[in-house]
CSV table of C-alpha atoms (C1' of nucleotides) in Angstrom, one decimal:
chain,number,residue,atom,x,y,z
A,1,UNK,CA,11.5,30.7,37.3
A,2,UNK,CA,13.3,27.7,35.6
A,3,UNK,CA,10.9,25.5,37.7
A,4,UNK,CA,7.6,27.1,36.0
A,5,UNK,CA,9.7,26.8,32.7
A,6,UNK,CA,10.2,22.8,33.1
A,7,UNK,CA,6.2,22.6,34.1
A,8,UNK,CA,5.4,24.6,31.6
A,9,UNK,CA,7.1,22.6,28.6
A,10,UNK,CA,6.1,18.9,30.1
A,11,UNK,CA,2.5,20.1,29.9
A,12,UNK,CA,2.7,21.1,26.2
A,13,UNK,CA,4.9,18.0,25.9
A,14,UNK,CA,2.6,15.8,27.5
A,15,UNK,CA,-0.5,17.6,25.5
A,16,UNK,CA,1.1,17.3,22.2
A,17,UNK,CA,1.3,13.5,22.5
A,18,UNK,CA,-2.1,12.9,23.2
A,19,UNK,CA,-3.0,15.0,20.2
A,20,UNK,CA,-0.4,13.9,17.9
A,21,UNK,CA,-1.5,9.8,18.5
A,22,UNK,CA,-4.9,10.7,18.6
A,23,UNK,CA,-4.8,12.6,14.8
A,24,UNK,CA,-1.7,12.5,13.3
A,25,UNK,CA,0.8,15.3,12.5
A,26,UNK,CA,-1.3,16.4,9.4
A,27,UNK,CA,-4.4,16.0,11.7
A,28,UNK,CA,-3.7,18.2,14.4
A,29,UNK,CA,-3.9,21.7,15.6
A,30,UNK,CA,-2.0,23.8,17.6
A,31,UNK,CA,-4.5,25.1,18.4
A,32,UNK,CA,-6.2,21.8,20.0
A,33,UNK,CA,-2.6,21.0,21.3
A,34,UNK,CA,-3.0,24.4,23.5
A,35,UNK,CA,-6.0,23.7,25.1
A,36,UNK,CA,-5.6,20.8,25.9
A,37,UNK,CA,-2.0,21.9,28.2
A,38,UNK,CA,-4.3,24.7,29.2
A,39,UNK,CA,-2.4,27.5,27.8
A,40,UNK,CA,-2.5,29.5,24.3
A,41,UNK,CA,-1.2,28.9,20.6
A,42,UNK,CA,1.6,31.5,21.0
A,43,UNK,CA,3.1,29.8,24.5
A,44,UNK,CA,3.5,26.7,21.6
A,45,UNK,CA,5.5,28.9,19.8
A,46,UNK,CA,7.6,30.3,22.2
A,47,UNK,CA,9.0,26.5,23.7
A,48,UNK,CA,9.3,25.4,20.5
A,49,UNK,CA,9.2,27.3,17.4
A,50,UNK,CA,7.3,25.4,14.9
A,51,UNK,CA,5.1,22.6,14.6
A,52,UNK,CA,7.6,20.5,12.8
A,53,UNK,CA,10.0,20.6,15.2
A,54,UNK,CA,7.5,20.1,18.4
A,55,UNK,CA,6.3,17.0,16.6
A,56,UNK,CA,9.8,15.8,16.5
A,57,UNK,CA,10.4,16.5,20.1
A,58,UNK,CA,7.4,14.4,20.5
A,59,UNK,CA,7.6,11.4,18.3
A,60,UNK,CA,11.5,11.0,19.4
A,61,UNK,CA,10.3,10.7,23.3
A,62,UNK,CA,7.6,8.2,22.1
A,63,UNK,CA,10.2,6.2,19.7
A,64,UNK,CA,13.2,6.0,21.6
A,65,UNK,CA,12.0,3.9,24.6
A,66,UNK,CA,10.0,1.6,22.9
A,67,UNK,CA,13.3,1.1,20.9
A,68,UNK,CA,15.5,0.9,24.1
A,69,UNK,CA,13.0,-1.4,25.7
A,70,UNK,CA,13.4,-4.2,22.4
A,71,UNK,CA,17.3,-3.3,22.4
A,72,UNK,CA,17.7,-4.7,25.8
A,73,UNK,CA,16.5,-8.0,24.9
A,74,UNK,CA,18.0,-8.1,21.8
A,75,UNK,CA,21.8,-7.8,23.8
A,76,UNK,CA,20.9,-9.7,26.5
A,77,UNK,CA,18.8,-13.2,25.4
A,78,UNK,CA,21.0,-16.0,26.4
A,79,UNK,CA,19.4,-18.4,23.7
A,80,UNK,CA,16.2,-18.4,21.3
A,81,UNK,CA,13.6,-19.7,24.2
A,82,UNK,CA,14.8,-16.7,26.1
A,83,UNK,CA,14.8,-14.4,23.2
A,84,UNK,CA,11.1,-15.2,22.7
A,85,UNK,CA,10.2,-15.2,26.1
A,86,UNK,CA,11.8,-12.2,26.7
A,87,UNK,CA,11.0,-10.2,23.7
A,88,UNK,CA,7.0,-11.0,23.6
A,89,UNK,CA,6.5,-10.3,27.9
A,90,UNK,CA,8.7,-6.8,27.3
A,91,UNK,CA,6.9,-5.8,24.4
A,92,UNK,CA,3.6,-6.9,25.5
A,93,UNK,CA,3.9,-5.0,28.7
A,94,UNK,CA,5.3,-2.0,27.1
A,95,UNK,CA,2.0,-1.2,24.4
A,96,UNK,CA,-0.3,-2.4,27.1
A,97,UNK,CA,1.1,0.9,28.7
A,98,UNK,CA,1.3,2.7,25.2
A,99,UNK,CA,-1.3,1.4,23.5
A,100,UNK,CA,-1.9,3.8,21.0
A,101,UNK,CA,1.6,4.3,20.4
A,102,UNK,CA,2.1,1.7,17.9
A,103,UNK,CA,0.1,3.3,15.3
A,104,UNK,CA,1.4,6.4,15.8
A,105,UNK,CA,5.0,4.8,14.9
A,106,UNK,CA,3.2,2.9,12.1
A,107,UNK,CA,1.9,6.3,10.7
A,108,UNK,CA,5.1,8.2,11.1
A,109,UNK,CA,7.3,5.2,9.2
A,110,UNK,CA,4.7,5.7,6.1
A,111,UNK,CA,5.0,9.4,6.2
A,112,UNK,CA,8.5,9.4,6.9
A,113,UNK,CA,10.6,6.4,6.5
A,114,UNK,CA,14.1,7.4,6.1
A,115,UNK,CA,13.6,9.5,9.9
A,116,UNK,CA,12.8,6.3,11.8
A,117,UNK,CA,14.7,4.1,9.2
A,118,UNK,CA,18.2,6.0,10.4
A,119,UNK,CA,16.7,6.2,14.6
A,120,UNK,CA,16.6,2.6,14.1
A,121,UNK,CA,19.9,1.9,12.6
A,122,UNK,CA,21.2,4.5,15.0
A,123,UNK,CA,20.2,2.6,18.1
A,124,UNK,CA,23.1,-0.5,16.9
A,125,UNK,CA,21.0,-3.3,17.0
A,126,UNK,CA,23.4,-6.6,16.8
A,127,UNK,CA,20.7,-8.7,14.4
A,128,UNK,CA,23.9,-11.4,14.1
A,129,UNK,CA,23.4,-12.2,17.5
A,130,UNK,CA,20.1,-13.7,17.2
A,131,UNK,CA,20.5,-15.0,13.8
A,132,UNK,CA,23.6,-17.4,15.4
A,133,UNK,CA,21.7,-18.2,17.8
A,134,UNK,CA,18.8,-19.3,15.9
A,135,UNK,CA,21.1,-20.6,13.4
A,136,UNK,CA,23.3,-22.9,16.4
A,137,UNK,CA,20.0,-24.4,17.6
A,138,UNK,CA,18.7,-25.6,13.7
A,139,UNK,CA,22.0,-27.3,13.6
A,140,UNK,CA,21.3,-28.6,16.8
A,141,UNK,CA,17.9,-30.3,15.4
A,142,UNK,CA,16.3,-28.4,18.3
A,143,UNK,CA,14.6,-26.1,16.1
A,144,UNK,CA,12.9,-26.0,12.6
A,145,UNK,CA,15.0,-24.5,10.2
A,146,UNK,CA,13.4,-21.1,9.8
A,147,UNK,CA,14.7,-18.0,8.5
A,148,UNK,CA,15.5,-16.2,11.3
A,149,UNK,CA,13.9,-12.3,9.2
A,150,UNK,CA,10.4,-14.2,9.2
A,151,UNK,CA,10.8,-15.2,12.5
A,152,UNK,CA,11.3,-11.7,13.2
A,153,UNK,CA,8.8,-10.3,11.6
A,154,UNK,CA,6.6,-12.9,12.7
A,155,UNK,CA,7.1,-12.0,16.5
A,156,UNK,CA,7.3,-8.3,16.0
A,157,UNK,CA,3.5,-8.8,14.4
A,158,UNK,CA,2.1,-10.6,16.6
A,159,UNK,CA,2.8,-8.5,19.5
A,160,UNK,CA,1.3,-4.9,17.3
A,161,UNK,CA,-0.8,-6.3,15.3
A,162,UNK,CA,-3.8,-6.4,18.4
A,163,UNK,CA,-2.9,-2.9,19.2
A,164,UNK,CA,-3.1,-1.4,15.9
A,165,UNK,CA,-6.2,-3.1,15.2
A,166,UNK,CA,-7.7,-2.7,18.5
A,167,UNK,CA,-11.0,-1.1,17.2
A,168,UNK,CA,-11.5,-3.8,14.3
A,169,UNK,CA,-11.0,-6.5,17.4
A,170,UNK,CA,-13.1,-4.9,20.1
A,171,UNK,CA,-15.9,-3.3,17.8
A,172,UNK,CA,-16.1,-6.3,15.3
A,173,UNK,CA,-15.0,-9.6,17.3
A,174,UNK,CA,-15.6,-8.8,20.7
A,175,UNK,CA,-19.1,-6.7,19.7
A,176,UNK,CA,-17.6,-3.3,21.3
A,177,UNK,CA,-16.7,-5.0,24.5
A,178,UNK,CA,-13.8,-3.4,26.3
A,179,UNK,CA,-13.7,-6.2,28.9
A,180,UNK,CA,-13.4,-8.8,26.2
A,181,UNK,CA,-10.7,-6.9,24.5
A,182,UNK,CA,-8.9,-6.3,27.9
A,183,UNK,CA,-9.0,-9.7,28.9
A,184,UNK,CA,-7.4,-10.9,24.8
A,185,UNK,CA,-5.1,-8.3,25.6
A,186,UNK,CA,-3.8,-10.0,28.7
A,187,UNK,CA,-4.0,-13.6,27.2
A,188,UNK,CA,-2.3,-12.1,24.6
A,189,UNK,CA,2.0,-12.8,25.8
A,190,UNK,CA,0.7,-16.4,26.4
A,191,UNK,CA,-0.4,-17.1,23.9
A,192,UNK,CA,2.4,-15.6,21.8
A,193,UNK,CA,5.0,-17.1,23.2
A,194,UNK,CA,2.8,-20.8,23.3
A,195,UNK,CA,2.2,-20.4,19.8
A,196,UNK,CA,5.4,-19.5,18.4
A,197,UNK,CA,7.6,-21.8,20.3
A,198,UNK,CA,5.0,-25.1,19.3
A,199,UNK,CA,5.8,-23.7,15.6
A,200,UNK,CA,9.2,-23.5,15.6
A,201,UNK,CA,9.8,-26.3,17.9
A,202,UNK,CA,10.6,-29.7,16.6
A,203,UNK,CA,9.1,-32.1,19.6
A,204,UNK,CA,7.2,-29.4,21.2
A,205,UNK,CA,5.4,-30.6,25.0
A,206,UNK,CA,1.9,-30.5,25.0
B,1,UNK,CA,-21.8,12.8,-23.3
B,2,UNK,CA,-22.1,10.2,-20.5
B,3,UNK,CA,-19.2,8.6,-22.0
B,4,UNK,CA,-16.8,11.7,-20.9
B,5,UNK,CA,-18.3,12.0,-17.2
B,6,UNK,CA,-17.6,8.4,-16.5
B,7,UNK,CA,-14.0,8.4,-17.6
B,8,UNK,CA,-13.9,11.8,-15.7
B,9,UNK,CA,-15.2,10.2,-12.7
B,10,UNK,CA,-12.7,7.8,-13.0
B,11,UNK,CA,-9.6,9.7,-13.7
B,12,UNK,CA,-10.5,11.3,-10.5
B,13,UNK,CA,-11.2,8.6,-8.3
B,14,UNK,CA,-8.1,6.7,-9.3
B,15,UNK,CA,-6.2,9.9,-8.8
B,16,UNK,CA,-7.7,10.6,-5.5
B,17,UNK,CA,-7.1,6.9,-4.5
B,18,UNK,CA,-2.9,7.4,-5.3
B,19,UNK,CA,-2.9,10.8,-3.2
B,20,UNK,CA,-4.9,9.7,-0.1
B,21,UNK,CA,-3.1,6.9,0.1
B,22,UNK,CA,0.1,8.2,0.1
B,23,UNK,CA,-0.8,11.4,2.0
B,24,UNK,CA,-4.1,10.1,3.8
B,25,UNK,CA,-7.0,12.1,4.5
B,26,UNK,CA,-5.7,15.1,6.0
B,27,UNK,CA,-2.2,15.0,4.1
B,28,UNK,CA,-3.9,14.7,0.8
B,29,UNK,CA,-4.5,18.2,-1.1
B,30,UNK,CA,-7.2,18.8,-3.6
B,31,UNK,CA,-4.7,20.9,-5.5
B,32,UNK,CA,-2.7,17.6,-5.5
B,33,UNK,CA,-5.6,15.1,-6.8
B,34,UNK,CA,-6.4,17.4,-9.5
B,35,UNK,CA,-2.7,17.5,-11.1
B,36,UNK,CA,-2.9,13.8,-11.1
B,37,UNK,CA,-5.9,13.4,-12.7
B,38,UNK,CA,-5.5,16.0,-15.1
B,39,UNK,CA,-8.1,18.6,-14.7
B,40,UNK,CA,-8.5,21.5,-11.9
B,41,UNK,CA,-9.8,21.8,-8.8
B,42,UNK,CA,-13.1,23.2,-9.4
B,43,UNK,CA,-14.0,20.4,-11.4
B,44,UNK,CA,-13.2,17.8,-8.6
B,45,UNK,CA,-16.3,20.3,-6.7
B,46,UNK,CA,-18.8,19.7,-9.7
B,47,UNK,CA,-17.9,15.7,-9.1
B,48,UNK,CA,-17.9,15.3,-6.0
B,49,UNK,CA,-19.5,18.6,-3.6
B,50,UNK,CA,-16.5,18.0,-1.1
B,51,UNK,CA,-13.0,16.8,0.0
B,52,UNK,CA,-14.9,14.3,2.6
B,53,UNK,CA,-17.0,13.1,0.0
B,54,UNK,CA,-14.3,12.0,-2.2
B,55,UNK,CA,-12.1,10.7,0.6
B,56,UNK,CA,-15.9,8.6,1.3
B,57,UNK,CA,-15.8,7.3,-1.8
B,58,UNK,CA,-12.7,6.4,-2.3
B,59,UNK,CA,-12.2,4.4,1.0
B,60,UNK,CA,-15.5,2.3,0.4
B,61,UNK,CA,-13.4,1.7,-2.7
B,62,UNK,CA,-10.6,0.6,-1.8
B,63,UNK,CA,-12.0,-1.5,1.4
B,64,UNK,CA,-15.1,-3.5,-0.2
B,65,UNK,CA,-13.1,-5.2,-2.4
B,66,UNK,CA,-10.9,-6.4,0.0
B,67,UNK,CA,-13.8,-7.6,2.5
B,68,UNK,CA,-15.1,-9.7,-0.3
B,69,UNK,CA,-11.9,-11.3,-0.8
B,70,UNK,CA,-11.9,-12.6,2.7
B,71,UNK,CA,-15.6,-13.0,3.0
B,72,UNK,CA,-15.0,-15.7,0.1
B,73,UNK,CA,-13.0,-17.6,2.3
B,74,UNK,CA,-14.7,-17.5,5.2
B,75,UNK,CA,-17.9,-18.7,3.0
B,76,UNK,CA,-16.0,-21.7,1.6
B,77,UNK,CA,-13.8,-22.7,3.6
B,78,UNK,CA,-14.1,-26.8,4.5
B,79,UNK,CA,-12.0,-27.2,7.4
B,80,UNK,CA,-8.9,-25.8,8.9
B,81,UNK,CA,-6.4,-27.1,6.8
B,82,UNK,CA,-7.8,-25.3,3.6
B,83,UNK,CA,-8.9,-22.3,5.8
B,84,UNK,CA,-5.7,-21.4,7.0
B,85,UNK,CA,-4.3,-22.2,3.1
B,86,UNK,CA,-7.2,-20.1,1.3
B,87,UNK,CA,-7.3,-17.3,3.5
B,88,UNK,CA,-2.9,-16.9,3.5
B,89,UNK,CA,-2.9,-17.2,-0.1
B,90,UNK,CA,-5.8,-15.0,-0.8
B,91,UNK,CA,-4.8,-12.3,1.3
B,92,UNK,CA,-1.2,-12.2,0.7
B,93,UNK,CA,-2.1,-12.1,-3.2
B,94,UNK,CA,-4.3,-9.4,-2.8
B,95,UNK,CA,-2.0,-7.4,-0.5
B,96,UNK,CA,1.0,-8.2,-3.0
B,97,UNK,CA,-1.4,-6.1,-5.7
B,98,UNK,CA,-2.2,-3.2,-3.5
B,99,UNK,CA,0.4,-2.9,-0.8
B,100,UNK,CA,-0.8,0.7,0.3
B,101,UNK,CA,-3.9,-0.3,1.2
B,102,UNK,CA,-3.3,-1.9,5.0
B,103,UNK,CA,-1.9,1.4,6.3
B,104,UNK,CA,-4.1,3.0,4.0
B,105,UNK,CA,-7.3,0.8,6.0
B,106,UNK,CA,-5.6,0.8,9.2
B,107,UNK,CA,-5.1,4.5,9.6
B,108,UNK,CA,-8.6,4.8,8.8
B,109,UNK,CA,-9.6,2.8,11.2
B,110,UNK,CA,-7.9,4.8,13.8
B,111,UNK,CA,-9.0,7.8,12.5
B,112,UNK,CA,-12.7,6.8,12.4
B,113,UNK,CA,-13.5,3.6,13.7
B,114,UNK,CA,-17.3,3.2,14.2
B,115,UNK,CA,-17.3,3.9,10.5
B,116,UNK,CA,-15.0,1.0,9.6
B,117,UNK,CA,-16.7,-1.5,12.0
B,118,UNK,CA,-20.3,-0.7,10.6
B,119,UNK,CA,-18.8,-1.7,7.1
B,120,UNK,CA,-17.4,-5.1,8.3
B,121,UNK,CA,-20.4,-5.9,10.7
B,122,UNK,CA,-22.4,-5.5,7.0
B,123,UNK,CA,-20.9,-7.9,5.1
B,124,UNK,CA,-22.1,-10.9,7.5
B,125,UNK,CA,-19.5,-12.6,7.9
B,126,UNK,CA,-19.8,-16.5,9.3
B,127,UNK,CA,-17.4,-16.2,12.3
B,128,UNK,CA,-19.0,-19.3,13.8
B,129,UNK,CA,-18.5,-21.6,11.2
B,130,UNK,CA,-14.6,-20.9,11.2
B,131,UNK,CA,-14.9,-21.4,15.6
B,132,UNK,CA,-16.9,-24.9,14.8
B,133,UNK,CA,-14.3,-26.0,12.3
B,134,UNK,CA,-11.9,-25.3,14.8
B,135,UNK,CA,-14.3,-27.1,17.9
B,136,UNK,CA,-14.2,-30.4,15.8
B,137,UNK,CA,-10.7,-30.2,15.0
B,138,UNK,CA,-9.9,-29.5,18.4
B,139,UNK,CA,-12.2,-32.6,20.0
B,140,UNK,CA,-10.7,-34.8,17.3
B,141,UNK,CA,-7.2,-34.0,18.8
B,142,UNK,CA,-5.9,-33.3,15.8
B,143,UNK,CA,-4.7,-29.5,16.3
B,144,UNK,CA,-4.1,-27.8,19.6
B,145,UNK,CA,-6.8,-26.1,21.9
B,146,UNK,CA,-6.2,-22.7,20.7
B,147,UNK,CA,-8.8,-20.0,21.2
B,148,UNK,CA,-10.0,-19.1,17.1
B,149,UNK,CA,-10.0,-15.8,17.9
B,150,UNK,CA,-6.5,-15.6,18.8
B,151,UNK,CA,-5.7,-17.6,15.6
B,152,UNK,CA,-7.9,-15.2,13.3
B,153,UNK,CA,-5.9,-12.1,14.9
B,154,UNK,CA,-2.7,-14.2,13.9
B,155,UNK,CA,-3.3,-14.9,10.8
B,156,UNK,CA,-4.1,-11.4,10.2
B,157,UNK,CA,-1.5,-10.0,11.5
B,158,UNK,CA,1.0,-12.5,10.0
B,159,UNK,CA,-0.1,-11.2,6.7
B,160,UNK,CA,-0.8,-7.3,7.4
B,161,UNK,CA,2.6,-6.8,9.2
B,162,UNK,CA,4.7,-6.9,6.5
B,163,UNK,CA,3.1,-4.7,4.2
B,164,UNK,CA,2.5,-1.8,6.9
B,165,UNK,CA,5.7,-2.4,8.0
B,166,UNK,CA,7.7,-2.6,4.6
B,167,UNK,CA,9.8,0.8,5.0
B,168,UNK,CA,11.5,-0.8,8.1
B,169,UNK,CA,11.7,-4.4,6.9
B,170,UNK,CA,13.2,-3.0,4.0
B,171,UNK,CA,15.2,-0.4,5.2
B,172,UNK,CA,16.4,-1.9,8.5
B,173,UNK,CA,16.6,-5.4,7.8
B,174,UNK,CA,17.5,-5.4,4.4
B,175,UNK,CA,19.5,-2.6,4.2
B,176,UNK,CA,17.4,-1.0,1.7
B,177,UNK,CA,17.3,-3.5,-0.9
B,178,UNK,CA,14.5,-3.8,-3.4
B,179,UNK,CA,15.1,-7.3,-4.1
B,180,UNK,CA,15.5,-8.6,-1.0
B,181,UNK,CA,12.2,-7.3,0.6
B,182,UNK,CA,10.1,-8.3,-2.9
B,183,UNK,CA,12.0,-11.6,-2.2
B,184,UNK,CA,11.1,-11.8,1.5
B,185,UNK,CA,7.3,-11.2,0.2
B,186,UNK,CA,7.1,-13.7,-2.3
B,187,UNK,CA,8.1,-15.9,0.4
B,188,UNK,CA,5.6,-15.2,3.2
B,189,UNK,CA,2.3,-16.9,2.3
B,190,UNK,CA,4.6,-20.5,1.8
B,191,UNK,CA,5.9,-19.0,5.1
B,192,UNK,CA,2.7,-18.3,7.1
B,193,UNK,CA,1.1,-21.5,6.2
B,194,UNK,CA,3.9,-23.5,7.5
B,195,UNK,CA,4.4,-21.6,10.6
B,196,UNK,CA,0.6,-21.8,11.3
B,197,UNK,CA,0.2,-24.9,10.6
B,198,UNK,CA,3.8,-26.1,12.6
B,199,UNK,CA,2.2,-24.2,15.4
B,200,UNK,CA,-1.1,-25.6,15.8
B,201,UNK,CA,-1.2,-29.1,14.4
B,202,UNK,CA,-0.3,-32.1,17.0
B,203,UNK,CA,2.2,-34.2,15.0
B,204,UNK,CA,2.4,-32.4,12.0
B,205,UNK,CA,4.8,-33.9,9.3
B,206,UNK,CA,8.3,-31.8,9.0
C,1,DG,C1',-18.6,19.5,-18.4
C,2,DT,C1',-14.7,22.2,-18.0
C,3,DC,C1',-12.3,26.3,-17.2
C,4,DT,C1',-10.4,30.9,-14.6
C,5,DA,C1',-10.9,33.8,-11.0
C,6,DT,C1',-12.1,34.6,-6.4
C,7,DA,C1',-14.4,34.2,-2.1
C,8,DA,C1',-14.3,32.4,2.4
C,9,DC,C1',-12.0,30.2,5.8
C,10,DC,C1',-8.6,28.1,8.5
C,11,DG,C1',-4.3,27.5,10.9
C,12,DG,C1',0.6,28.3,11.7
C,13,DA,C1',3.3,31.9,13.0
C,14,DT,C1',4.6,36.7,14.8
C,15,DA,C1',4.2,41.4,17.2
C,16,DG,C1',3.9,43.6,21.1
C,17,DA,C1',1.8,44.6,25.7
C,18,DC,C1',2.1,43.0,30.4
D,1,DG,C1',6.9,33.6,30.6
D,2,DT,C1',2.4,34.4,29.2
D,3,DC,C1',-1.2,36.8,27.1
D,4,DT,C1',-4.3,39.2,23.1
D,5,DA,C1',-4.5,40.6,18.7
D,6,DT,C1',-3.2,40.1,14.1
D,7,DC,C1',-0.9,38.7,9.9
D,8,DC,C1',-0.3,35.9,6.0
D,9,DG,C1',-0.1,31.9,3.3
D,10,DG,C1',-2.4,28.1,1.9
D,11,DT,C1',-6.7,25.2,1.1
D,12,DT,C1',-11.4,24.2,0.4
D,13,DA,C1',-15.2,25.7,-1.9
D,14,DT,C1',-18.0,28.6,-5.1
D,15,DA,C1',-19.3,32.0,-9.0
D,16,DG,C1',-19.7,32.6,-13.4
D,17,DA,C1',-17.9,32.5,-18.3
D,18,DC,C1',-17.5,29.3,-22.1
DNA sequence: GTCTATAACCGGATAGAC
DNA sequence: GTCTATCCGGTTATAGAC
């Protein structure tokens, strides 16, 4: 029954993610992976032969669409106040829905960095674009003249930084609040995008 | 001879530190923090009962220091302007001497978070004397109305990033090179002051 | 305090019935 | 495809000699 079959491996899939964010690949069990798809340790075995390459399976459909969902900006911003605008909302959006997934990309680029080093530079990013771009509006006098990497880095930081730290933030600065971290959360694009464009723009309004 | 144990103790806690850090709790191997410290396993038992233990140790060892750093600015810090300096400078010097330790800290966090909080909520730090600073700053119309606790997550994460991040920076956007990402680093606390400060002070010179 | 040897346990992987 | 039972290697932890 190739129907069962398809079930069958999206629940393991499904089940191996949560366990994977939640501890890691050294962390967890296959054990803990079964039970929580609500089958047994051999069933793992049988979809996919080892550990290893289950944890693959899994990071690669966690990776991949966060890095398809930054790509798009990337080729389509029409000029840097787009690029920002564009970039922060996107991103934003997509950890509110993944929020723990930005850690477990964190983790895996410690542990691993040549894997996600070559996904990345697989995906084709055109970096040029932006840096012209940035570049043509410094020349302009629109913009400071900032290096285009920081400013990268700068926005990419911004955006996981809450995420990753979420239990510092809501434990220690909100006093374990979940509403006050949900409400930062969704202040959080906002602000972003207010922040960064007063700092790189000369003759900012307001 | 106490003179032995203590140089023991610290052979192993030094080697212990290396291995967790790179491998983190449940990657590390006791096998592995004996080697590097030069003596055998059983002997890392007569030092310290267990695995967890160690790893205890260890982490407090790692992450006190660091708390005290940034304590130290938050104690003397005058106003914004030599806030937002102190604090970059500080941090970005202490991360530039132990650049493991933010993923190191962070995964931690993740993996155990109540821990982590109870640690910071012990060293009493003065949150409301940074918001006041910013309150008179704000009513004196000399920097924007920004929420402090968005800037505090900022300037964190303006500094952390980098460091968690380095495999991609340096991989992805410098191709791999060495020089260029130890380059890019000696840059950022110039950086991240001038971005902060471009961001949230009305008429700021440059 | 430090070692060697080994116990005790755990977890990934496989065999084989259904 | 799914299960139970089991193997086997690796890892933490301890016993006991020196």
């Amino acid at each position: 029954m190739v129907n069962k079959t398809e079930n069958t491996e999206e629940k393991i899939i499904a089940a191996a993610r949560r366990v994977f964010i939640r501890k890691g690949m050294d962390g967890a069990r296959m054990q803990e992976i079964a039970n929580e798809a609500g089958i047994n340790k051999a069933l793992l075995h049988y979809y996919f032969r080892s550990k290893d390459k289950l944890f693959d399976r899994v990071f690669a459909e966690s990776f991949m669409p966060a890095l398809q969902t930054i790509k798009l900006v990337f080729d389509e911003a029409k000029d840097v106040d787009s690029f920002i605008e564009g970039f922060v909302r996107n991103y934003i959006a997509l950890l509110s829905e993944n929020p723990y997934i930005p850690h477990f990309i964190l983790h895996e680029i410690n542990r691993n960095p040549l894997r996600v080093v070559g996904q990345i530079k697989s995906s084709h990013f055109d970096r040029e674009r932006i840096a012209k771009m940035v570049a043509t509006e410094v020349n302009g006098k629109r913009i400071r003249a900032f290096d285009p990497v920081h400013m990268m880095v700068n926005l990419v930081a911004l955006c996981v930084f809450p995420f990753v730290a979420q239990p510092i933030i809501q434990g220690f600065l909100f006093d374990g609040s979940e509403a006050d971290y949900q409400q930062f959360i969704d202040e959080r694009s906002r602000h972003i995008v207010l922040f960064v464009k007063s700092a790189i723009y000369l003759n900012h309004p307001q």
